[in-house]
mmCIF file of C-alpha atoms and ligand atoms in Angstrom:
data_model
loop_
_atom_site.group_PDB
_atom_site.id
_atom_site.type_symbol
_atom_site.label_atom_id
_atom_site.label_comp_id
_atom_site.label_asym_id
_atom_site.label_seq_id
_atom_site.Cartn_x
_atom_site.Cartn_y
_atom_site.Cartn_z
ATOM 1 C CA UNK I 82 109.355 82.512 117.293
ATOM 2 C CA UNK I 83 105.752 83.363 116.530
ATOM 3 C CA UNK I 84 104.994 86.936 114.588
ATOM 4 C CA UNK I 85 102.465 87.166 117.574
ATOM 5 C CA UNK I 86 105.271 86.700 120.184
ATOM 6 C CA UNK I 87 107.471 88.887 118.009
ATOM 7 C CA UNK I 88 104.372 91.805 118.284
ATOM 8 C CA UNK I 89 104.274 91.535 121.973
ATOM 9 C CA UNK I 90 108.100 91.661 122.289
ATOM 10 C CA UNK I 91 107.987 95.088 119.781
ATOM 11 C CA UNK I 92 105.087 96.549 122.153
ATOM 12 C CA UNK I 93 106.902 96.246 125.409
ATOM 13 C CA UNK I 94 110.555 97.066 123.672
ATOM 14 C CA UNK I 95 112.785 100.050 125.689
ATOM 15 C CA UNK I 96 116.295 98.719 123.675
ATOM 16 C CA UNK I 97 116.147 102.190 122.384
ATOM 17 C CA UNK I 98 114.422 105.621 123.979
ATOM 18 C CA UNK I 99 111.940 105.729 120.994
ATOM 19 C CA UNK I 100 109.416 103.934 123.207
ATOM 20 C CA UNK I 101 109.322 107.116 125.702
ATOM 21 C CA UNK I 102 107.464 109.087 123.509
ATOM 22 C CA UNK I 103 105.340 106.584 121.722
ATOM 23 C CA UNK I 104 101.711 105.616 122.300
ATOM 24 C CA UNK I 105 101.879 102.103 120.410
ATOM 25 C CA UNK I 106 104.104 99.981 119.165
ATOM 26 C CA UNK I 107 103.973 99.282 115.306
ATOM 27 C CA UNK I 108 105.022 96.296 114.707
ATOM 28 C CA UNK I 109 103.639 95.753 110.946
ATOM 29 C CA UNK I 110 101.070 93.899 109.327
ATOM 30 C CA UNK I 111 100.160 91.482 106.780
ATOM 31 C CA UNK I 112 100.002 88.188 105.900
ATOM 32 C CA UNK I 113 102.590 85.064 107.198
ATOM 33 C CA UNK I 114 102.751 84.019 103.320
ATOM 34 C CA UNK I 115 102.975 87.536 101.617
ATOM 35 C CA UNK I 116 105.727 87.561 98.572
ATOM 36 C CA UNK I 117 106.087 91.199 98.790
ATOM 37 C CA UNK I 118 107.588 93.131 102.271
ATOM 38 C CA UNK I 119 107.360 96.846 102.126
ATOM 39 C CA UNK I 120 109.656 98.651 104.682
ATOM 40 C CA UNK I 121 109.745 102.204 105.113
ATOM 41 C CA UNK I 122 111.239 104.464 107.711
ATOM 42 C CA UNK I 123 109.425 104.444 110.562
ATOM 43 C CA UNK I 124 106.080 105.545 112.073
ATOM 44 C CA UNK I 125 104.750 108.438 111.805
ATOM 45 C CA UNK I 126 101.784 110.282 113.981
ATOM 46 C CA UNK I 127 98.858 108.640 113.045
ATOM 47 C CA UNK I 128 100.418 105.509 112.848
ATOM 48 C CA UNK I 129 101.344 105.566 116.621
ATOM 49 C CA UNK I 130 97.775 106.810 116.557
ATOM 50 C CA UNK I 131 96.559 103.444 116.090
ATOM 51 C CA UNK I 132 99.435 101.155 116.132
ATOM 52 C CA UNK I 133 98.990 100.399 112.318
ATOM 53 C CA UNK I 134 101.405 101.052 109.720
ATOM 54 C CA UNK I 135 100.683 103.323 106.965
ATOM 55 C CA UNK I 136 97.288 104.603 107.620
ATOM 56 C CA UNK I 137 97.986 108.295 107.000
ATOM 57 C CA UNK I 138 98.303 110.570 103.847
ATOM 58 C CA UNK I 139 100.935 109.059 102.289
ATOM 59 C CA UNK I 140 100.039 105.221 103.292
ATOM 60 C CA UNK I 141 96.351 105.412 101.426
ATOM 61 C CA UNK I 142 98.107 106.528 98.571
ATOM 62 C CA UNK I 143 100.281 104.024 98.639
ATOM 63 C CA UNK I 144 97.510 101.364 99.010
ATOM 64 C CA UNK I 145 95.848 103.383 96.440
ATOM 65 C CA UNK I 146 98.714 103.181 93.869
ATOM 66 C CA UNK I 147 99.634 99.311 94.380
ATOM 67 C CA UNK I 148 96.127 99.027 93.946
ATOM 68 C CA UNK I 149 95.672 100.234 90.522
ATOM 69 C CA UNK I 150 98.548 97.917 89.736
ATOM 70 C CA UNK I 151 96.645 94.732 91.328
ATOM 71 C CA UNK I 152 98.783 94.742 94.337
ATOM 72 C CA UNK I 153 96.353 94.352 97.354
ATOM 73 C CA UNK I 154 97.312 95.735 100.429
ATOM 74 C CA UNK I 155 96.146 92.777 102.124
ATOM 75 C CA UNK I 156 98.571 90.732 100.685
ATOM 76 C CA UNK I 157 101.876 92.230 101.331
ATOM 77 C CA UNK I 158 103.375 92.601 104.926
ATOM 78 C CA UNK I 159 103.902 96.475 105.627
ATOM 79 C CA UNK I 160 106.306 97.493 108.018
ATOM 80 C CA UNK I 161 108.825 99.736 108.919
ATOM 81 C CA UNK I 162 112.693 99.731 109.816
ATOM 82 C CA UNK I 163 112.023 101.083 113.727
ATOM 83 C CA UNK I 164 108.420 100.419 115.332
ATOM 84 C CA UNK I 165 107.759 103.643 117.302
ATOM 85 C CA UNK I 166 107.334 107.238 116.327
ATOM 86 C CA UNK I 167 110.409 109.768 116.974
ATOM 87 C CA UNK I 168 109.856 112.946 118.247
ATOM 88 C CA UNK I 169 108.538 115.613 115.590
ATOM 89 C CA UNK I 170 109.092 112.580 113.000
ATOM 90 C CA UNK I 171 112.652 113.394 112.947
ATOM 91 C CA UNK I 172 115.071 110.490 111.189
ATOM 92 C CA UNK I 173 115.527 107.824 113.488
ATOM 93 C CA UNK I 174 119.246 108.145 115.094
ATOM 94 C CA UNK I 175 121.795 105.298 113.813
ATOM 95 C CA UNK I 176 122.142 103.548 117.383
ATOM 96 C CA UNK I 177 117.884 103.504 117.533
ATOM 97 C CA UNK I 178 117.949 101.767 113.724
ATOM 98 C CA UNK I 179 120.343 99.228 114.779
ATOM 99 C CA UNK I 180 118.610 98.497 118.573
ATOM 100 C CA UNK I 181 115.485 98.009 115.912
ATOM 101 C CA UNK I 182 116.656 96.344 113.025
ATOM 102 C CA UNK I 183 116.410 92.364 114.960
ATOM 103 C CA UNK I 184 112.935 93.248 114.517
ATOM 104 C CA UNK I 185 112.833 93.655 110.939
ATOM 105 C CA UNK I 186 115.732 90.585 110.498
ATOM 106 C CA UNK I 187 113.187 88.355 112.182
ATOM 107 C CA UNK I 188 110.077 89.743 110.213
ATOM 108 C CA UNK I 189 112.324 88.653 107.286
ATOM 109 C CA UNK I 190 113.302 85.601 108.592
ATOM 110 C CA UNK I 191 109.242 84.517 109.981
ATOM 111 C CA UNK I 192 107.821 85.732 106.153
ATOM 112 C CA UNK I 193 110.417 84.415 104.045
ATOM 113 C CA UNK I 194 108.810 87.070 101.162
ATOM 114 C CA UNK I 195 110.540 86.912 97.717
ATOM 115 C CA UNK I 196 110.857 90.678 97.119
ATOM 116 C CA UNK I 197 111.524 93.671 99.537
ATOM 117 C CA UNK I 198 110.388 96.885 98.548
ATOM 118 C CA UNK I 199 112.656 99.654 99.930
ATOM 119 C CA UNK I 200 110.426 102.400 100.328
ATOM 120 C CA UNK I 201 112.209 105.495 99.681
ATOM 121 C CA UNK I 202 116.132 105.837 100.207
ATOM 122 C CA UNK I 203 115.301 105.580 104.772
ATOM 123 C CA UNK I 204 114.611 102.300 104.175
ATOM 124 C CA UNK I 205 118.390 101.379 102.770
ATOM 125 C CA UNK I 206 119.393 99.857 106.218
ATOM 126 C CA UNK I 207 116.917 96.571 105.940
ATOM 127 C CA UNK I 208 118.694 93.799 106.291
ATOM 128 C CA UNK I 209 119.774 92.038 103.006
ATOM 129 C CA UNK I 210 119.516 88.464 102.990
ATOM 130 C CA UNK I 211 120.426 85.530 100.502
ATOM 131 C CA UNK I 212 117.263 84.952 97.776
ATOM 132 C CA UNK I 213 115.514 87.677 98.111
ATOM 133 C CA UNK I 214 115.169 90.335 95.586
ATOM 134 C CA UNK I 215 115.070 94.186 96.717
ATOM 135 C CA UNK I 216 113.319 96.915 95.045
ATOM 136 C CA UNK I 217 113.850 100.645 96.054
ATOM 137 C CA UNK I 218 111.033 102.834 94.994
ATOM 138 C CA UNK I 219 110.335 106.655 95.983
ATOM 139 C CA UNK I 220 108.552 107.375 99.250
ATOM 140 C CA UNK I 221 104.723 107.328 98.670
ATOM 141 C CA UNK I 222 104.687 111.048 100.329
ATOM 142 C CA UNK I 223 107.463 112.103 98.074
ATOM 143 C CA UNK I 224 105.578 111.031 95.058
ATOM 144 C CA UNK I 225 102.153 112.081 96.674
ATOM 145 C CA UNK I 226 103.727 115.690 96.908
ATOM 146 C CA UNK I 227 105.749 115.999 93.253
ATOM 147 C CA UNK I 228 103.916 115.592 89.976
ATOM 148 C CA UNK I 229 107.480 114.248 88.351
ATOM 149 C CA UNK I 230 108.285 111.710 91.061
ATOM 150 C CA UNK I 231 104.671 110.144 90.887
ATOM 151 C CA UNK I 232 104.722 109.669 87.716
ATOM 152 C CA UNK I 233 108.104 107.459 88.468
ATOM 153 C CA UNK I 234 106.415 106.328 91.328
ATOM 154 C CA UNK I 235 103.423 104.614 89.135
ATOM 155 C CA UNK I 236 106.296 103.201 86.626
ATOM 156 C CA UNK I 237 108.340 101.590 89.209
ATOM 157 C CA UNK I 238 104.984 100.082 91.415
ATOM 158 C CA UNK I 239 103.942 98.822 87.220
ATOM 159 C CA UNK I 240 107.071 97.241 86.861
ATOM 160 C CA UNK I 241 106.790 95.923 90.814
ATOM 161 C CA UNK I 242 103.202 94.357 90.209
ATOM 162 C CA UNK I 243 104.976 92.830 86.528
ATOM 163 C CA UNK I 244 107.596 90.865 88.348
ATOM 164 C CA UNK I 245 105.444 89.785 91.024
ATOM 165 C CA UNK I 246 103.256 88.112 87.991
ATOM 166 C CA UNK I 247 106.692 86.582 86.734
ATOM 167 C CA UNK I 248 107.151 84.877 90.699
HETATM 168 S S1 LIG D 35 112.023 101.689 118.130
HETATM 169 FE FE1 LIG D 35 112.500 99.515 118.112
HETATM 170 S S2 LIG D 35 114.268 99.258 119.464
HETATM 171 FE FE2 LIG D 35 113.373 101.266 119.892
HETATM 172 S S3 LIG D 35 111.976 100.905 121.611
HETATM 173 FE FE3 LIG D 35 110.794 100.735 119.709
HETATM 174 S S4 LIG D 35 110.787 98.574 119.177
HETATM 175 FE FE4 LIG D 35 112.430 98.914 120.684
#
């Protein structure tokens, strides 16, 4: 299957109730031949906004930070572990992450990337698979909010962009 046909199956999904209160699908974003996959949680409000991924608050700083590392955002596939907003943002329930997670298996599976980053300890569910290396790092609002986690936030996106120079 085609990431394209993959989108269109993610924007007409109902395998779990997120859908209901959604306004777009989110499938993710990025290049077919990025090395790096970033998964987070899910989407939040402005992302069902415009069907992007990480376009709020917390996603320009992200972009920001993996910038000033050389990481462009244009060449890593963003994405999160369910595709539609909750309701109020809450934490996606355990039977919604696993109706979502073929999505994220297949992203895997379509991008082959050499390194997952697990954004923040929501993302722990992605699916682990055989030669690829994962790499948890705080949640870019966490570390947008705290002083002390961004500073661990810049060391762990420094030692990100070092072994993505050693791939
Ligand atoms: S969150 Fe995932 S499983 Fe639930 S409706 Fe959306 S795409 Fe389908």
């Amino acid at each position: 299957m085609s990431l394209d046909e993959l989108n269109m199956q993610i924007y007409g999904c109902k395998r779990c109730r997120l859908w209901q209160g959604a306004k777009h699908g989110v499938p993710g974003e990025g290049p077919l031949n990025a090395k790096v996959m970033l998964v987070g949680q899910n989407p939040g409000a402005d992302e069902d906004e415009t069907g992007r991924p990480f376009v709020g608050r917390a996603g320009k700083f992200l972009t920001k930070t993996l910038a000033e590392y050389g990481i462009k955002r244009e060449d890593v596939f963003i994405t999160n572990i369910v595709k539609h907003v909750s309701p109020e943002n809450r934490k996606p329930f355990a039977d919604e992450v696993a109706a979502c997670l073929p999505y994220l298996r297949a992203q895997i599976s379509i991008i082959k990337p050499k390194i997952i980053v697990l954004l923040g300890a929501s993302a722990k569910d992605t699916p682990r698979m055989e030669g690829i290396e994962y790499f948890e790092v705080i949640h870019p609002s966490a570390a947008m909010r705290f002083t002390n986690m961004r500073e661990k936030f810049r060391q762990q996106i420094a030692q990100l962009a070092k072994q993505l120079q050693q791939n």
